[in-house]
Short mmCIF file of C-alpha atoms in Angstrom, two decimals:
data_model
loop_
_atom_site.label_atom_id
_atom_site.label_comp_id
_atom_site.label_asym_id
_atom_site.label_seq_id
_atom_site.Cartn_x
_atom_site.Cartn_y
_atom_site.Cartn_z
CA UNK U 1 -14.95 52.17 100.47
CA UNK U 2 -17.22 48.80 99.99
CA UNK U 3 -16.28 45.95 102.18
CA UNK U 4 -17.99 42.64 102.95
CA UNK U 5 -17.33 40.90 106.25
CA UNK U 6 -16.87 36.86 105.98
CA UNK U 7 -17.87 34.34 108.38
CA UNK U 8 -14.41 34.18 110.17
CA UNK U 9 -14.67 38.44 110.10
CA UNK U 10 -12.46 39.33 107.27
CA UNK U 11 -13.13 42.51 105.49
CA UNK U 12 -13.09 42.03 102.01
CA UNK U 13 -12.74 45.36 100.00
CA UNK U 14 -14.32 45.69 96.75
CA UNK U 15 -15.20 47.82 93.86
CA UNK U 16 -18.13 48.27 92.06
CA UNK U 17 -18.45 50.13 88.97
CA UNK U 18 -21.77 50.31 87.02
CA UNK U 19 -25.46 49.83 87.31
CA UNK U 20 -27.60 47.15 88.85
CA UNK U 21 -29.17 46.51 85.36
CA UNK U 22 -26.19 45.27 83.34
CA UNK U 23 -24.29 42.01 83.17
CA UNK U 24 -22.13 41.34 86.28
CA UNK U 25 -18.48 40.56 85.89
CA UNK U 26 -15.95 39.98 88.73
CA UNK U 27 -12.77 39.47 88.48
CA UNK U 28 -10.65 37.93 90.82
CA UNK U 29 -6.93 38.31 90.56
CA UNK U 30 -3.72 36.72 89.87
CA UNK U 31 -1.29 35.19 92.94
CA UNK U 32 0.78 38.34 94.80
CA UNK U 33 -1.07 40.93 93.64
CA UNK U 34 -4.11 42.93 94.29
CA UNK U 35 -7.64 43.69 92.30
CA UNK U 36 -5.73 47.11 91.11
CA UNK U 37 -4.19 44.40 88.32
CA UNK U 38 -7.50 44.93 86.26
CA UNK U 39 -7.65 48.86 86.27
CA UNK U 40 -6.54 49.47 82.71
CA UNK U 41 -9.57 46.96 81.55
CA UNK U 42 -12.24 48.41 83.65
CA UNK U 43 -12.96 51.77 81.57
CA UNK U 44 -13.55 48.91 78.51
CA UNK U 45 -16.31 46.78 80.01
CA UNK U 46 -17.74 49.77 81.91
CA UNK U 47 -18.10 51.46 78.15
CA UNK U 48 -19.04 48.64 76.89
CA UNK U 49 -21.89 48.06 79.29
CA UNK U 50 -21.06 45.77 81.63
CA UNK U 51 -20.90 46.19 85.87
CA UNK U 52 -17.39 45.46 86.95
CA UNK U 53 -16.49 44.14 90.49
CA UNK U 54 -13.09 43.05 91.27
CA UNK U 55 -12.02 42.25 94.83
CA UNK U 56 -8.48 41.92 96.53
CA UNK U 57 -8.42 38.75 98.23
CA UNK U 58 -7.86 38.04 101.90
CA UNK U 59 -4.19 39.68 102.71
CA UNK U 60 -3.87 41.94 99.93
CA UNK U 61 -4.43 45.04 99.08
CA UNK U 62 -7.33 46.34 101.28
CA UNK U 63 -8.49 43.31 102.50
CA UNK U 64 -7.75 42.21 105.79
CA UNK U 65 -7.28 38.65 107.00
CA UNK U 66 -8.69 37.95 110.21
CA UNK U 67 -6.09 34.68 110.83
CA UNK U 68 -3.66 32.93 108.12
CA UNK U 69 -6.22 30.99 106.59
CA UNK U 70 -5.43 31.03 102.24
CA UNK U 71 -6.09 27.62 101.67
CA UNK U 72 -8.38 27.21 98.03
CA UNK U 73 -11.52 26.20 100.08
CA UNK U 74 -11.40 29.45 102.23
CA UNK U 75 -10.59 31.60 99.15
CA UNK U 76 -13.58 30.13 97.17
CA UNK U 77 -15.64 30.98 99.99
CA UNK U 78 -14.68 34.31 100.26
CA UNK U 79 -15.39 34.75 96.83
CA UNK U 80 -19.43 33.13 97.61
CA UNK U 81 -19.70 35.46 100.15
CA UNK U 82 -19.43 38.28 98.00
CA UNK U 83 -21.56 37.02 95.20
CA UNK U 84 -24.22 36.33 97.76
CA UNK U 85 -23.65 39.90 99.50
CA UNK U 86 -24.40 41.22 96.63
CA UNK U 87 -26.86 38.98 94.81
CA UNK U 88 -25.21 38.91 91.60
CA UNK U 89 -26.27 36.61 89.06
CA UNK U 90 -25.68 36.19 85.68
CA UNK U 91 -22.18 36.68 86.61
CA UNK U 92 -19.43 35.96 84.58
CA UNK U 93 -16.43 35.40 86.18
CA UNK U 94 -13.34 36.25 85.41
CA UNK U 95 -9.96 34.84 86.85
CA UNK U 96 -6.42 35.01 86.17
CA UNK U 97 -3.55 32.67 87.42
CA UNK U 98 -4.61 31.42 91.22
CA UNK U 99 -7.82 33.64 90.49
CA UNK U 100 -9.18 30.94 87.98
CA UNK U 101 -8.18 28.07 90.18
CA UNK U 102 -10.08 30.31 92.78
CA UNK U 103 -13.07 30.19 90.80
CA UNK U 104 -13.01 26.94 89.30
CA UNK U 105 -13.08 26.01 93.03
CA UNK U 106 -16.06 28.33 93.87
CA UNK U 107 -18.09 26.45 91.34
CA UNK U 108 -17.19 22.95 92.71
CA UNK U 109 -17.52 23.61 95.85
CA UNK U 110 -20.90 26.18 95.59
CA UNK U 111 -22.56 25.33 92.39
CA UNK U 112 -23.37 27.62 89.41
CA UNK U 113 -26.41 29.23 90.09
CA UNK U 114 -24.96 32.55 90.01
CA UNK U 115 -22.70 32.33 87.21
CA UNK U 116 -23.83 32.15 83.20
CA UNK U 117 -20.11 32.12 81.87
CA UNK U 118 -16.57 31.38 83.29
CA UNK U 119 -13.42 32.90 81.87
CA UNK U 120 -9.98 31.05 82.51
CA UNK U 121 -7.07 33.94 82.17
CA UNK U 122 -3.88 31.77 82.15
CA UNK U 123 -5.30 29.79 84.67
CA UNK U 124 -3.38 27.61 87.48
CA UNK U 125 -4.98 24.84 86.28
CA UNK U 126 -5.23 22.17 86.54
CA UNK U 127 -1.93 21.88 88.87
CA UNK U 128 1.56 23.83 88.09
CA UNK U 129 3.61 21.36 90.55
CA UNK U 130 5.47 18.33 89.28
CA UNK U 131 4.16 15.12 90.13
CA UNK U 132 3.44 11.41 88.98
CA UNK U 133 0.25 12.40 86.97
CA UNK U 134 1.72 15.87 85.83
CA UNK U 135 5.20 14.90 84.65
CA UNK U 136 5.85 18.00 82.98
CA UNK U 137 5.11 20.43 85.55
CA UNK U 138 7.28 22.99 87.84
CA UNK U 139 10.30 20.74 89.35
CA UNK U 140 10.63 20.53 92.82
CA UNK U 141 13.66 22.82 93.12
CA UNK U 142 12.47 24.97 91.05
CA UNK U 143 9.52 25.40 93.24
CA UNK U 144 11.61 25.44 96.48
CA UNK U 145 14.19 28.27 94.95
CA UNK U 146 10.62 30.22 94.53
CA UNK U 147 9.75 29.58 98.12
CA UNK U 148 12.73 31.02 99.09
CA UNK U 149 12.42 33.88 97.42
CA UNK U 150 9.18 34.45 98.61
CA UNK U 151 10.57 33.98 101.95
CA UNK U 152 13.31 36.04 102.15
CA UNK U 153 13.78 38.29 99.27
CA UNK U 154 11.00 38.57 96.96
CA UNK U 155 12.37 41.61 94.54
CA UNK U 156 15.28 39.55 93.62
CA UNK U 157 12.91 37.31 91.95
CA UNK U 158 11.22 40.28 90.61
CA UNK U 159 14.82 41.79 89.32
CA UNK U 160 15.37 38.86 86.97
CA UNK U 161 11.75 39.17 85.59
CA UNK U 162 11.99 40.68 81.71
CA UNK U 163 9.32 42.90 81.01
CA UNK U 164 8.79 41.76 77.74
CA UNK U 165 8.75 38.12 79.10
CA UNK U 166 5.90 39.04 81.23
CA UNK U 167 3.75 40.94 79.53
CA UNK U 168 4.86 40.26 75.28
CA UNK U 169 5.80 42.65 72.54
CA UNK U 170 2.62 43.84 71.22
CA UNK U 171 1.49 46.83 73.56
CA UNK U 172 4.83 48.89 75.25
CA UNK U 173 4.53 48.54 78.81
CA UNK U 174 5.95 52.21 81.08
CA UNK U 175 8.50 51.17 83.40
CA UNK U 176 6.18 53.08 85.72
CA UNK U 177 2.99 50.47 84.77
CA UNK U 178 5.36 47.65 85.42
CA UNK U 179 7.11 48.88 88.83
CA UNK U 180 3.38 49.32 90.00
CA UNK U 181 3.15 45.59 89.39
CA UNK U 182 5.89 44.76 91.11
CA UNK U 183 5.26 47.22 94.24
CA UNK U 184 2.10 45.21 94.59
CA UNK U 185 3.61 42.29 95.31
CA UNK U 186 6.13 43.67 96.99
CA UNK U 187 3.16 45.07 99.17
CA UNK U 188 1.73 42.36 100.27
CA UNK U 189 2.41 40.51 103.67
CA UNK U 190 5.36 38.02 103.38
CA UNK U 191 3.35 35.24 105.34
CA UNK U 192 0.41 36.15 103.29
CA UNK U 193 2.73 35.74 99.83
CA UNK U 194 4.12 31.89 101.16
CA UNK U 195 0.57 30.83 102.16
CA UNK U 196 -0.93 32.02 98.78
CA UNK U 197 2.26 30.56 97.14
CA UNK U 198 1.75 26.78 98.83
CA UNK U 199 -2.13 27.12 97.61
CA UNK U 200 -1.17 28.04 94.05
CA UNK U 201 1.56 25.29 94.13
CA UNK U 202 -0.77 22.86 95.44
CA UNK U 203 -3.50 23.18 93.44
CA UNK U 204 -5.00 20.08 91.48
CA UNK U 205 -8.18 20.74 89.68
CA UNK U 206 -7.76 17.73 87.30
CA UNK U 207 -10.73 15.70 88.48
CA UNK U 208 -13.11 19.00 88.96
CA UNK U 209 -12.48 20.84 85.70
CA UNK U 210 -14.55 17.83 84.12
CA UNK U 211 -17.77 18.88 85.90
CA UNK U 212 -17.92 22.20 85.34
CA UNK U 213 -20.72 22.56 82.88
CA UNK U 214 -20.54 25.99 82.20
CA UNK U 215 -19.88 27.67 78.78
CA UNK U 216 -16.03 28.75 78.91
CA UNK U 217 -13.05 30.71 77.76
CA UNK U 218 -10.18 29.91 78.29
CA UNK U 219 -7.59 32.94 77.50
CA UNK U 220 -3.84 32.35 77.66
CA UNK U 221 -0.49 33.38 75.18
CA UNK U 222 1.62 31.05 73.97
CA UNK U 223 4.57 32.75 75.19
CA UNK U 224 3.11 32.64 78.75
CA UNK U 225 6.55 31.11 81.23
CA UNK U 226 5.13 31.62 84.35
CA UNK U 227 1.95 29.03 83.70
CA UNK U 228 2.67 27.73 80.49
CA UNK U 229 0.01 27.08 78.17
CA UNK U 230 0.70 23.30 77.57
CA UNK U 231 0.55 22.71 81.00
CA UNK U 232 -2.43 24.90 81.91
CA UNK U 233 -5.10 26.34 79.58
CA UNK U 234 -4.45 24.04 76.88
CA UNK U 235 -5.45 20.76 79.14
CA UNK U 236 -8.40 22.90 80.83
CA UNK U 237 -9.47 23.20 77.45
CA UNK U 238 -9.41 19.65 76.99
CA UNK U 239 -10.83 18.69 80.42
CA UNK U 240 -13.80 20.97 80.65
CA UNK U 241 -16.72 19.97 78.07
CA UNK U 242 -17.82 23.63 76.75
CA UNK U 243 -14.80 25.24 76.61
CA UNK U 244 -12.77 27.02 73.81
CA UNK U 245 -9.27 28.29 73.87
CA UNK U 246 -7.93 31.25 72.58
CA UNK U 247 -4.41 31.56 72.27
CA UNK U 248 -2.15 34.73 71.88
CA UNK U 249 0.83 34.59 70.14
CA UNK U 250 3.84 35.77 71.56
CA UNK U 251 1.87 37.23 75.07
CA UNK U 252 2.94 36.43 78.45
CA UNK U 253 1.51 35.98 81.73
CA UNK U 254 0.20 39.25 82.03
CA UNK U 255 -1.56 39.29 78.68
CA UNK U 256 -4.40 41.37 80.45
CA UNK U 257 -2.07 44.32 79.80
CA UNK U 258 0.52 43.18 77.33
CA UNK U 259 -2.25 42.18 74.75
CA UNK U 260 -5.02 44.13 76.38
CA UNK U 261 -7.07 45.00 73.61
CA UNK U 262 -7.43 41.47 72.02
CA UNK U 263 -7.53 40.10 75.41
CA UNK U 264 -10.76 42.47 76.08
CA UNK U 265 -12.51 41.67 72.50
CA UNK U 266 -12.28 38.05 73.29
CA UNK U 267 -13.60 38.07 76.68
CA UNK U 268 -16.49 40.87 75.27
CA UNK U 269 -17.70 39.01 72.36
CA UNK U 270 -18.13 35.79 74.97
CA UNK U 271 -19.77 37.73 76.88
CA UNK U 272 -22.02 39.00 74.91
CA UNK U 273 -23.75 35.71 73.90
CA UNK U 274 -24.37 34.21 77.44
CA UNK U 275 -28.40 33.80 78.28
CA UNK U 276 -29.01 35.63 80.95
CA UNK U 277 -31.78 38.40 82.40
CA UNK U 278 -29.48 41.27 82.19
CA UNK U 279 -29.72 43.65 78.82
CA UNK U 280 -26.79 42.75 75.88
CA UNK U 281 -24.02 44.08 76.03
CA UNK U 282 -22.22 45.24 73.21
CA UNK U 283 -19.54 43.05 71.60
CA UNK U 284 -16.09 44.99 71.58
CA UNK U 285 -15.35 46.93 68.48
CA UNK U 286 -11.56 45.77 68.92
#
């Protein structure tokens, strides 16, 4: 199995499906889980020529974590460090929930030298957490029962989820495909869960989503409860200057499966008109 060591000697595992001579694209994943999240979309981009990477952050999955260290700077690096293992460029990154706030941040903080496109998947961004310049975000208690959960019982939070809440009405998810879901957070280290949860809490992009110069999709459904869209993707539409949001109606937060085929034409026909050296890919069929 592929791993990458970071500076403070955490093994990040990785996949890496493809050849050298297509378009990169890595996905990075949403808050709780791990990079198994994207499975089901691999097979599309891998048909439709594209080289897929997707990682499991620090604490999750298959990745270690060498001390409790999940603030966004650290998880931005980690994500540099595996661009730069690899020289990848041309890269367009993909990230979903905490994983777009995790890549927003990359690009602050590391440039975009490596990256032709950047695709915001119901992003946490630019902050979830209530405050004077974001009146309408999550309420404090809201955000402290959710800390508790995390804390001390994590699948009762999980037992009130709705499965067609999460993921929409248009594609029937098993029971089986959305236990797996579940079992991955579930799965992954309690302290690990509150650290990541504090980070994706915390997060204000507001002042960086301006500067990022990059062309950009932003991907999100308008049924979406966990980051909703008026709070997130729709004002990261408006913030970053060569962006354009698609919206689909009546998906959730975990459009990526609930809506997966519309989810995967968008992000393929985006793809396929960034510059870059790599060959075209084709645009998705749908």
């Amino acid at each position: 199995m592929p791993f990458i060591e970071t500076k403070d000697r955490t093994s990040i595992h990785f996949t890496d499906w493809g050849g050298a001579d297509r378009r990169p694209i890595v996905f990075t994943h949403a808050w709780g889980v791990h990079k198994g999240m994207w499975d089901y979309l691999l097979p599309e981009f891998l048909d439709a020529g594209y080289r897929c990477i997707a990682y499991d952050r620090r604490g999750h999955g298959r990745s270690d974590i060498a001390e409790l260290r999940c603030d966004l700077d650290t998880l931005a690096d980690d994500l540099a460090e595996l661009l730069e293992s690899l020289d990848l460029r041309d890269v367009l990154l993909v990230g979903h929930s905490l994983g777009g706030a995790e890549a927003v941040r990359y690009l602050t903080r590391h440039g975009s030298g490596r990256v032709a496109g950047l695709v915001l998947s119901a992003p946490s961004a630019p902050m979830l957490a209530q405050a004077p310049g974001n009146p309408n975000g999550i309420p404090p208690e809201v955000v402290g029962a959710m800390r508790q959960f995390v804390r001390t019982d994590i699948g009762a939070m999980l037992d009130s989820w709705q499965v067609e809440d999460f993921f929409g009405t248009a594609r029937p998810i098993s029971a089986a495909l959305a236990d797996s879901v579940r079992r991955q957070m579930v799965d992954t280290p309690v302290p690990v869960m509150l650290a990541t949860f504090e980070t994706n809490m915390g997060v204000d992009l507001t002042a960086e989503l301006p500067g990022i110069e990059l062309p950009t999709l932003i991907i999100q459904g308008d049924a979406d409860i966990n980051n909703p869209l008026e709070l997130t993707g729709r004002r990261c539409a408006e913030l970053i200057p060569h962006a354009s949001l698609t919206v689909l109606p009546g998906a959730g937060h975990g459009l990526y499966l609930g809506e997966a085929d519309a989810y995967a034409d968008a992000i393929g026909s985006f793809a396929a008109l960034l510059p870059g050296r790599h060959r075209s890919a084709a645009v998705f069929a749908g």
